[in-house]
Coordinates of C-alpha atoms in Angstrom, one line a residue:
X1 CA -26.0 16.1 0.1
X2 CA -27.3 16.9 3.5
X3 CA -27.6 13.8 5.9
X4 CA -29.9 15.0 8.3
X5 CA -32.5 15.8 6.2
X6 CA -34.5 14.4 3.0
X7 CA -32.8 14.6 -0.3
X8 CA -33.7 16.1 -3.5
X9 CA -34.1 14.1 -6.8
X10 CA -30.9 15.2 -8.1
X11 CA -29.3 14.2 -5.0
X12 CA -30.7 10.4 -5.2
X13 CA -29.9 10.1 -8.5
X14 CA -26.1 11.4 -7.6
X15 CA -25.7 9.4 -5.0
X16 CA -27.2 6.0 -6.7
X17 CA -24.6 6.8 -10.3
X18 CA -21.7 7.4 -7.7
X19 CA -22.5 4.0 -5.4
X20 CA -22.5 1.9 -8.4
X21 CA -19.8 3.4 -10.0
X22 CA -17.0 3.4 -7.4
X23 CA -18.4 0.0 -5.7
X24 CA -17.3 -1.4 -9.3
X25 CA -13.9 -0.1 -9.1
X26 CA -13.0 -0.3 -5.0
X27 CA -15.0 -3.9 -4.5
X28 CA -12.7 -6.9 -6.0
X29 CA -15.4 -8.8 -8.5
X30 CA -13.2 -10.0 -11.0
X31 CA -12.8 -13.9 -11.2
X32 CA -9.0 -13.3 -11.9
X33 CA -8.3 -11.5 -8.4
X34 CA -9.9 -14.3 -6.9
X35 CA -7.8 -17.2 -8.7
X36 CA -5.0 -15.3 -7.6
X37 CA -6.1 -14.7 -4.2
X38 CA -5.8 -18.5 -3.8
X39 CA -2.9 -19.1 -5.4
X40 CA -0.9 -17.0 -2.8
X41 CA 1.3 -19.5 -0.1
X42 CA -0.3 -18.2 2.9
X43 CA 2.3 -19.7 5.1
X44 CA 5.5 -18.1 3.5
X45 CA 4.1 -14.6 2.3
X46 CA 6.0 -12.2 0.3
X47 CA 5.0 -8.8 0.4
X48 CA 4.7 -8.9 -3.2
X49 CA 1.8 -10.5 -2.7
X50 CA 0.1 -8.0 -0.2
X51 CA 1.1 -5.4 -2.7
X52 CA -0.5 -6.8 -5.5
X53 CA -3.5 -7.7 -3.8
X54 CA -3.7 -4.2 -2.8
X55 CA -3.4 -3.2 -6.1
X56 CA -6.7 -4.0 -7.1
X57 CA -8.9 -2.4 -10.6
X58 CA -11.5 -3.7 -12.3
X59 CA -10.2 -5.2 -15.8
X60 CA -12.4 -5.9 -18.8
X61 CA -10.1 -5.8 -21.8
X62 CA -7.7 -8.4 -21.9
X63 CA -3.6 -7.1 -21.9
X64 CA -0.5 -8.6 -22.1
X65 CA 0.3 -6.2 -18.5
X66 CA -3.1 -7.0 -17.0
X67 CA -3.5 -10.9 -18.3
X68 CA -2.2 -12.7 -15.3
X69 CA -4.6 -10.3 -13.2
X70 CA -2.7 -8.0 -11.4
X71 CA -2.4 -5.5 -13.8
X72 CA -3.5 -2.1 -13.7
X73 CA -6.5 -1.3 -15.5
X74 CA -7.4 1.3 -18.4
X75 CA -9.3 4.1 -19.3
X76 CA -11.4 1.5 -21.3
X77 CA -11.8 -0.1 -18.4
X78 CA -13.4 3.1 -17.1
X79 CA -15.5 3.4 -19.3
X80 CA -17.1 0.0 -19.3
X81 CA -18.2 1.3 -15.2
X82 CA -19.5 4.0 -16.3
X83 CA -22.1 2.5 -18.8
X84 CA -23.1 0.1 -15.4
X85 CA -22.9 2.8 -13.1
X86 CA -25.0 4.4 -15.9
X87 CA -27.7 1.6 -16.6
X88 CA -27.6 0.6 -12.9
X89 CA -28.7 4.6 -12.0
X90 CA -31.8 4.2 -14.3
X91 CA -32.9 1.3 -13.3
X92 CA -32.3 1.6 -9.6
X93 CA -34.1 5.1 -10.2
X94 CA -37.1 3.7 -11.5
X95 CA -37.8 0.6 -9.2
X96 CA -36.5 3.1 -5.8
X97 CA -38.7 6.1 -6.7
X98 CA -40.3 6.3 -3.2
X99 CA -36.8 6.3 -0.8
X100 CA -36.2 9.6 1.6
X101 CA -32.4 9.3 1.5
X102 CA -29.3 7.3 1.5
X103 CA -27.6 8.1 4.9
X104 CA -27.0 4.7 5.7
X105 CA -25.7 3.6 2.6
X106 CA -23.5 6.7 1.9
X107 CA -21.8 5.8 5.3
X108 CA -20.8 2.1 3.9
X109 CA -19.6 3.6 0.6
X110 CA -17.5 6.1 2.2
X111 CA -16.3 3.0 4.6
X112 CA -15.4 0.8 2.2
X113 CA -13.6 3.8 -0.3
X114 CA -11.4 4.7 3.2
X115 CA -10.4 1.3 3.1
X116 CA -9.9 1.6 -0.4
X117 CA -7.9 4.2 -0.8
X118 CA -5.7 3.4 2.9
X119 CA -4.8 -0.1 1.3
X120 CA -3.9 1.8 -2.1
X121 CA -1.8 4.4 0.0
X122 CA 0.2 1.8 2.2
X123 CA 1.0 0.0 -0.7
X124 CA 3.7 2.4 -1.9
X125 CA 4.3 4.4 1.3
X126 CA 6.2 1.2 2.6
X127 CA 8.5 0.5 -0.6
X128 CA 9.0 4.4 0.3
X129 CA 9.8 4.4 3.6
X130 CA 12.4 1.4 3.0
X131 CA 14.0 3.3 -0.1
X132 CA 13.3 0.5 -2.6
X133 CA 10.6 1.7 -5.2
X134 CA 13.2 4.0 -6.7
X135 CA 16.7 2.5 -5.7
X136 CA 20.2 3.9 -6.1
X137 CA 21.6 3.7 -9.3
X138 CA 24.0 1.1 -10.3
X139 CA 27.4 0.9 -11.6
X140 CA 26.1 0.7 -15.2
X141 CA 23.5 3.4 -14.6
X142 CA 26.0 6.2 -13.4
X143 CA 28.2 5.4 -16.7
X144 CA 25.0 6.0 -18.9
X145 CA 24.9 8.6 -20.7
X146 CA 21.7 10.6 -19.7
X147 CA 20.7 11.2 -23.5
X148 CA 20.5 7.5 -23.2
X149 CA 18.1 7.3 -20.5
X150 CA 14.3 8.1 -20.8
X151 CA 12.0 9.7 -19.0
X152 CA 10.2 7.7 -16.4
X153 CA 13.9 6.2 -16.1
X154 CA 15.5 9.7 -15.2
X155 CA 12.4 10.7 -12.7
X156 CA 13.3 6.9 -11.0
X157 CA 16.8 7.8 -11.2
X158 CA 16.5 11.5 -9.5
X159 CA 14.4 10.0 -6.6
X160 CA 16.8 7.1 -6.1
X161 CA 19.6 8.9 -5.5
X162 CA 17.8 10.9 -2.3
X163 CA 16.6 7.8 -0.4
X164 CA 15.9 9.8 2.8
X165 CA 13.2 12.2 0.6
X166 CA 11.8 8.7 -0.7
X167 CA 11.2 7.9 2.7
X168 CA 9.7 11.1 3.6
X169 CA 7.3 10.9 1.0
X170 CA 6.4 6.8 2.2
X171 CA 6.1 8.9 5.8
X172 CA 3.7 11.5 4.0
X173 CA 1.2 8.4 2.0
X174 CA 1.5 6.5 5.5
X175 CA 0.1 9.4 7.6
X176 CA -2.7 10.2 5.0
X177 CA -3.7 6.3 5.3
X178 CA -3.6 6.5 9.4
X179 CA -6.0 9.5 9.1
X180 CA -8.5 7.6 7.1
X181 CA -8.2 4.8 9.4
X182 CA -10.9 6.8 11.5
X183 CA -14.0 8.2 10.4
X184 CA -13.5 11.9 12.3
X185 CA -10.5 12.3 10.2
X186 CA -10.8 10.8 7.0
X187 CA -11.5 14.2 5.8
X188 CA -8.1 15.7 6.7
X189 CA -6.7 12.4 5.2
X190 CA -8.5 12.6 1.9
X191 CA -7.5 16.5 1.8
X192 CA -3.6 15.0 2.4
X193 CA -4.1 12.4 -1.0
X194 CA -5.5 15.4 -3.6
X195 CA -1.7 17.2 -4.0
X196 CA 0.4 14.0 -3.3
X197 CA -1.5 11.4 -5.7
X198 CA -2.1 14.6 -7.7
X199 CA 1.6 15.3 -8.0
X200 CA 2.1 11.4 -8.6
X201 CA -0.5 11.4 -11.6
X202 CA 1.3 14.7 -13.3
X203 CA 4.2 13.1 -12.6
X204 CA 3.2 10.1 -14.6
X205 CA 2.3 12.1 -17.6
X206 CA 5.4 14.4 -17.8
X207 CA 7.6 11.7 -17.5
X208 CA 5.6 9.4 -19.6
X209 CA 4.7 6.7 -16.5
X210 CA 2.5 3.9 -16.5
X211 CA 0.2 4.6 -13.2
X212 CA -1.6 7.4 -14.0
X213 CA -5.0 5.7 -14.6
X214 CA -4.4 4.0 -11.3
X215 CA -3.4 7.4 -9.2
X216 CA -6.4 9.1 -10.9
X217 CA -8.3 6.8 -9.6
X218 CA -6.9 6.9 -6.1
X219 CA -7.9 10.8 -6.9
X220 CA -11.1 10.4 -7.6
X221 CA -11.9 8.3 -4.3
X222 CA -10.0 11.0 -2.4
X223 CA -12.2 13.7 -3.7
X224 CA -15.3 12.0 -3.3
X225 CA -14.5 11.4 0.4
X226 CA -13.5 15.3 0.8
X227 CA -16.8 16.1 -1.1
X228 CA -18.6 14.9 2.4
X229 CA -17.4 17.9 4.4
X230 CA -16.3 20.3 1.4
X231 CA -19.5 22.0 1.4
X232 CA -19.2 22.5 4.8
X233 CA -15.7 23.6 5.3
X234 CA -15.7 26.0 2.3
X235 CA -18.7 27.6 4.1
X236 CA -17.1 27.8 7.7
X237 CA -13.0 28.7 6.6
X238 CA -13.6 30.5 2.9
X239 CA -17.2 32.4 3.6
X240 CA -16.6 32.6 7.3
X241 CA -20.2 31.7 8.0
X242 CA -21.7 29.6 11.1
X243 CA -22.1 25.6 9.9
X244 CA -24.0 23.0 11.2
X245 CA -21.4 20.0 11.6
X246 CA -22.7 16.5 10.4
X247 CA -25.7 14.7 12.6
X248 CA -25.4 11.2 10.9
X249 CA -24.2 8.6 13.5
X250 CA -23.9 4.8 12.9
X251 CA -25.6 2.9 15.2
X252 CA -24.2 -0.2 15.8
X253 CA -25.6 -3.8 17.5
X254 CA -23.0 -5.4 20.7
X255 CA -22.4 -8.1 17.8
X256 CA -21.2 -5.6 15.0
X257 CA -19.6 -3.8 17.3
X258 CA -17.2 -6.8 18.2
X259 CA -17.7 -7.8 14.1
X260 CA -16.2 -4.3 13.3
X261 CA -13.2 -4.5 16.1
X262 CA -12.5 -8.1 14.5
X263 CA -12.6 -7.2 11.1
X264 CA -10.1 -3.6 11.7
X265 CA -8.1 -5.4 13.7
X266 CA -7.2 -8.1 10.5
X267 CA -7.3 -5.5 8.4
X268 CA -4.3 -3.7 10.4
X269 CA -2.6 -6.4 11.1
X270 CA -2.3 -7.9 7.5
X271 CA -1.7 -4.6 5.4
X272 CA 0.1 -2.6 8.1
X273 CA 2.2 -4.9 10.2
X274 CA 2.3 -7.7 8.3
X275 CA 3.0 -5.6 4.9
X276 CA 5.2 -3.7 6.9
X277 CA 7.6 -6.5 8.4
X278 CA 7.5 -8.2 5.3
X279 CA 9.0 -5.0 3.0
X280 CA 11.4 -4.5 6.1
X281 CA 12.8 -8.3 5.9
X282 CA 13.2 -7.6 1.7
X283 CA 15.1 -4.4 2.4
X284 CA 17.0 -5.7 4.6
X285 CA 18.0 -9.0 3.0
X286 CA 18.4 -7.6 -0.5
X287 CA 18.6 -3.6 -0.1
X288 CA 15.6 -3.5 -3.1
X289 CA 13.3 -5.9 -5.2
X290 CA 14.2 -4.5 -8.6
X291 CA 18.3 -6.5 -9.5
X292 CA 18.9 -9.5 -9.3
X293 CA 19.7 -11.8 -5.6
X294 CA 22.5 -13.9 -7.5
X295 CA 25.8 -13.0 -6.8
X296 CA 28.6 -11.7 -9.7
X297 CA 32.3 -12.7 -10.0
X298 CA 34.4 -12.3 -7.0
X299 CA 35.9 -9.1 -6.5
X300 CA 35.2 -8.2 -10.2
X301 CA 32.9 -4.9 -9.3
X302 CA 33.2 -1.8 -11.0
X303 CA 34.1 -0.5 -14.3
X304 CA 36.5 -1.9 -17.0
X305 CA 38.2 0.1 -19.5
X306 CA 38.4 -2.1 -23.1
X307 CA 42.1 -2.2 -23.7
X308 CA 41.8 -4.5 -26.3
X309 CA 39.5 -6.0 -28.8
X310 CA 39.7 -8.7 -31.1
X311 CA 36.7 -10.6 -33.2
X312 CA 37.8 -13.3 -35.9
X313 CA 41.9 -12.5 -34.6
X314 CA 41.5 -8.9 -36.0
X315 CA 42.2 -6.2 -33.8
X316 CA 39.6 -3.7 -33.8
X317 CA 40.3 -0.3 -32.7
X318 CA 38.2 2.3 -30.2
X319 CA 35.7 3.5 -31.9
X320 CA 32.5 5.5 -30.3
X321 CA 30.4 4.7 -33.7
X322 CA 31.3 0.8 -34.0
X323 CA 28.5 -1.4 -33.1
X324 CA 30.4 -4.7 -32.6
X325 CA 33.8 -3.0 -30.9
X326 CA 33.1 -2.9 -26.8
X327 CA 33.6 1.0 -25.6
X328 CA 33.5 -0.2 -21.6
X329 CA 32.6 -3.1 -19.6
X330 CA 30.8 -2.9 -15.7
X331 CA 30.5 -6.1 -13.5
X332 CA 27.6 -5.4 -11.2
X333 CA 28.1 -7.0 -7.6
X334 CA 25.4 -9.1 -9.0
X335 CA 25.5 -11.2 -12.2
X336 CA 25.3 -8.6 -14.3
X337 CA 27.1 -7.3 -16.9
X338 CA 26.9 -4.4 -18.9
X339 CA 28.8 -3.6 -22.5
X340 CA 28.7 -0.3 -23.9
X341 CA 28.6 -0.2 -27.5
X342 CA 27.0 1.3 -30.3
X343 CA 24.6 -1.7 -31.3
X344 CA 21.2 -0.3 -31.2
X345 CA 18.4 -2.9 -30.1
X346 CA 14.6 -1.9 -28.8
X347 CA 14.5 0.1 -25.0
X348 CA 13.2 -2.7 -22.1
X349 CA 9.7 -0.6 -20.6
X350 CA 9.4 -0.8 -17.1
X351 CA 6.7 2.2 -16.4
X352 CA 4.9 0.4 -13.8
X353 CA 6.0 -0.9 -10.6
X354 CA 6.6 -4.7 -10.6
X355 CA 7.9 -6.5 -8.2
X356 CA 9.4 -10.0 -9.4
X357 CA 10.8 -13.1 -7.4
X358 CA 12.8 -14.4 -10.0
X359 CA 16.2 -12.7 -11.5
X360 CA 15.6 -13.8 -15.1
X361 CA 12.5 -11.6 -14.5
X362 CA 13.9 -8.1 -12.9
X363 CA 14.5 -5.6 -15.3
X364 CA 14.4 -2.6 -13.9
X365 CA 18.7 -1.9 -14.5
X366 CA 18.4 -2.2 -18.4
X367 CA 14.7 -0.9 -18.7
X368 CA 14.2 2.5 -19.7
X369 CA 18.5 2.6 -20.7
X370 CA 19.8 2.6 -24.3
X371 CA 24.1 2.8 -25.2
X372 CA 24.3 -0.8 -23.0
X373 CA 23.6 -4.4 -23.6
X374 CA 22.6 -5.6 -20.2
X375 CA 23.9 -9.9 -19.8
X376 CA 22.8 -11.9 -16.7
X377 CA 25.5 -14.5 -16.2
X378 CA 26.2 -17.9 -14.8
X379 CA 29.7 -18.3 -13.5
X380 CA 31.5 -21.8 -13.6
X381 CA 34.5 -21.4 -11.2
X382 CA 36.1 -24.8 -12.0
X383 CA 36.3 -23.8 -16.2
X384 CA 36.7 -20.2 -15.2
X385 CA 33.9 -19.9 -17.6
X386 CA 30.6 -17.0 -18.1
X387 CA 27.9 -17.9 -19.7
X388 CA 26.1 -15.0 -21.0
X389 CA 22.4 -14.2 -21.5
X390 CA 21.6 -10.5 -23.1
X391 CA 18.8 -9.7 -20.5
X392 CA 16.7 -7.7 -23.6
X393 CA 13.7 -10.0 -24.6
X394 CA 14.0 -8.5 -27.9
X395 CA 17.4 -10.1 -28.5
X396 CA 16.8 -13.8 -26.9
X397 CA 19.7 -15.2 -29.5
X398 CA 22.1 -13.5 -27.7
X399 CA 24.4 -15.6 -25.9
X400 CA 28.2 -16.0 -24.8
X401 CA 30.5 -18.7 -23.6
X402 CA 33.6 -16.8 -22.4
X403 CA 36.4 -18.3 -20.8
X404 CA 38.3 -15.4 -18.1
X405 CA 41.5 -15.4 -16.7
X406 CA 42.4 -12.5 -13.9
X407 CA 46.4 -12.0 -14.2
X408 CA 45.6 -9.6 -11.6
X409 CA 43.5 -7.2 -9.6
X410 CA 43.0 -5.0 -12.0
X411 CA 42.8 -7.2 -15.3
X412 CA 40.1 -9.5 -16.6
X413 CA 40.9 -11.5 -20.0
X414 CA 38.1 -12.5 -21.7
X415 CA 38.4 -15.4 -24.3
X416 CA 35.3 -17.4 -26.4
X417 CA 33.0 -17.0 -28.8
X418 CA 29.6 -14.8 -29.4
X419 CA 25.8 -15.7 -30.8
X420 CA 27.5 -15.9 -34.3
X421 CA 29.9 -18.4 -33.0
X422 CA 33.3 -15.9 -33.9
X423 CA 36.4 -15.6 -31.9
X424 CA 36.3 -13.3 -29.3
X425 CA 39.0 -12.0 -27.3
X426 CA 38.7 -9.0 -24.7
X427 CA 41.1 -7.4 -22.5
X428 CA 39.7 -5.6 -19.7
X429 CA 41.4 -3.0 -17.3
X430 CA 39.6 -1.9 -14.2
X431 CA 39.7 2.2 -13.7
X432 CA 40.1 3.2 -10.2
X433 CA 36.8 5.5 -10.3
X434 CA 35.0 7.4 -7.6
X435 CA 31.2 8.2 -7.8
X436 CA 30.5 11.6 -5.8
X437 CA 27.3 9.4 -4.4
X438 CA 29.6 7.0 -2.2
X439 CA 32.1 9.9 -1.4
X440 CA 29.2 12.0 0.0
X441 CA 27.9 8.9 1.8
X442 CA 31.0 8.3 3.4
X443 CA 32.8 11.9 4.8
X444 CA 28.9 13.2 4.7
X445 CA 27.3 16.6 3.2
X446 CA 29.5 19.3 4.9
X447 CA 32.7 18.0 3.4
X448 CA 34.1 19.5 0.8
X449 CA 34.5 16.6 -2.3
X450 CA 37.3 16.2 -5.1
X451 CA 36.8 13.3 -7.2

């Protein structure tokens, strides 16, 4: 398109498919967004909820991941825009037949797809920056074995375990959003997106994720805001010929001037700063959103060796193929505990990201892991009793009232009876093991390490 001058009828016609089309997915017109919107506790925010309301597609089909709203939407979905964007081209076509050009317009589309795509960027750079999105893995994760694991959970697991990259790449998203902040760089900024969100979406398919539609999408905008001074840097860098820069200048009233400053000004402060301070107070309090605030069993951290074994007063030896006998036992520094076993039961997805308030709710330590059952667990201190929950939704049944008795440090006896109401009696020994993460952490890179 050329803004100075009249356009052609191919060029309308673009232009009109294109408004319609990415108004539809950038501008929030769903009914759900809205109910949500006002559902939000304004006065004691969570940054969940900034997140979420950044997270914004257009949903027409109806899924259990998008039916509260905040979901992300579909190819489907896609498709349903296109046939607007489609029917609302001919028809603008035919009752706008006489109109010179769209400079105006074209500026408010590319303002509100910066917008777009900044509040789309900040919305992951800060879980990033504070090394949450992907965290470190936990005691059950590093005594997984990785044939166990599956793919989006290995990729989450391999950036988890180099927060200080993480935060470089939250640093990298943050930048490309500050660029497009301002309309004399928002080309450079768009040009920043194409490889990261491009290395995001391929991500997502070789590791079988669940936000590729959405970081297409984020792609898409990108490229349609470096489309406005493509032409023209392709001709000045690649063909090394003069180039007329771009004439088209907003003119603004004293009112919308002030109307503008307002309007960027809330906008800054609610998904920068206020987004910002809210992910720093979570990181800080909790370290990351995905396990579980409730604390485990005193000084019961780390991983327990089965010694012995006993269901219905019969001893049942080690076995790597048994699917009732207990292999090894890890007490999270949360209330979690992990059993390995060989009792199959269905993988817990988590390919999106989520972020959850409640414990009962944060899965992100079982999803994506097979060779463990995963138990939240309420502790009763004055019966030295666990209750536990397995944490899979597929196996709801599965509960266990276990009495525990520590003889020592190093010993945990555990006494009751499982969902099938038998006898179970456990003897647990803790093994003294180190995890070449922590030693690194602690003497630092340029140490040499024996574990």
């Amino acid at each position: 398109m050329v803004p100075t001058s009249d356009w052609n009828g191919l060029e309308k016609t673009t232009f009109r498919f294109f408004f319609i089309y990415f108004f539809i997915q950038a501008v929030p017109l769903d009914w759900k967004y809205f109910r949500n919107l006002f559902s939000i506790n304004w006065l004691d925010l969570h940054f969940r909820d900034i997140f979420y309301l950044s997270r914004y597609t257009p949903q027409f089909f109806s899924t259990p991941e998008n039916a509260t709203g905040w979901g992300i939407n579909s190819f489907a979905d896609w498709g349903v825009v296109l046939v607007i964007a489609v029917l609302g081209t001919a028809i603008w076509s035919a009752t706008d037949r006489n109109r010179k050009e769209y400079n105006q317009l074209y500026y408010w589309l590319r303002v509100i797809l910066r917008y777009r795509l900044v509040i789309g960027l900040i919305a992951y750079a800060f879980i990033k920056i504070y090394p949450m999105q992907s965290p470190l893995p936990s005691i059950s994760n590093l005594n997984t074995h990785y044939g166990d694991f599956n793919a989006w959970k290995i990729f989450s697991l391999t950036l988890g375990i180099v927060p200080n990259y993480q935060s470089f790449l939250g640093l990298v998203e943050l930048l490309a959003a500050v660029l497009l902040f301002f309309r004399k760089t928002a080309t450079i900024g768009a040009f920043l997106v194409l490889p990261f969100t491009g290395n995001v979406f391929m991500s997502n398919l070789a590791y079988e994720g669940g936000e590729y539609v959405y970081s297409f999408c984020l792609i898409t905008i990108a490229l349609f805001l470096f489309a406005y001074d493509g032409k023209r840097l392709f001709t000045l860098l690649t063909l090394e010929q003069p180039t007329l820069p771009n004439r088209f200048h907003p003119k603004f009233t004293d009112q919308q001037k002030s109307a503008r400053l307002v309007l960027k000004s809330a906008f800054v402060f609610v998904f920068v700063l206020l987004y910002g301070y809210k992910t720093y107070a979570v990181y800080h309090k909790e370290g990351s959103y995905h396990f579980p605030k409730t604390a485990g069993l005193p000084g019961a951290t780390g991983l327990y060796n089965v010694k012995e074994f006993r269901l219905n007063n019969q001893v049942l030896p080690y076995s790597v193929t048994d699917p009732i006998r207990w292999q090894d036992v890890v007490f999270e520094k949360w209330a979690t505990i992990s059993i390995r076993s060989n009792q199959k039961a269905p993988l817990e997805e988590a390919k999106t990201e989520e972020i959850f308030l409640n414990d009962q709710d944060r899965n992100y330590e079982e999803a994506g892991s097979g060779g463990r059952q995963y138990y939240s667990y309420q502790v009763n201190a004055a019966n030295q009793t666990l209750i536990l929950q397995n944490k899979n939704k597929n196996r709801p049944n599965d509960k266990l009232t276990l009495k525990y008795e520590r003889p020592n440090g190093n010993q945990i006896i555990l006494s009751g009876h499982n969902e099938r109401q038998e006898p179970v009696y456990v003897v647990l020994e803790k093994i003294n093991k180190k995890y070449l993460l922590d030693e690194v952490a602690r003497e630092g890179r340029q140490k040499p390490m024996k574990l």
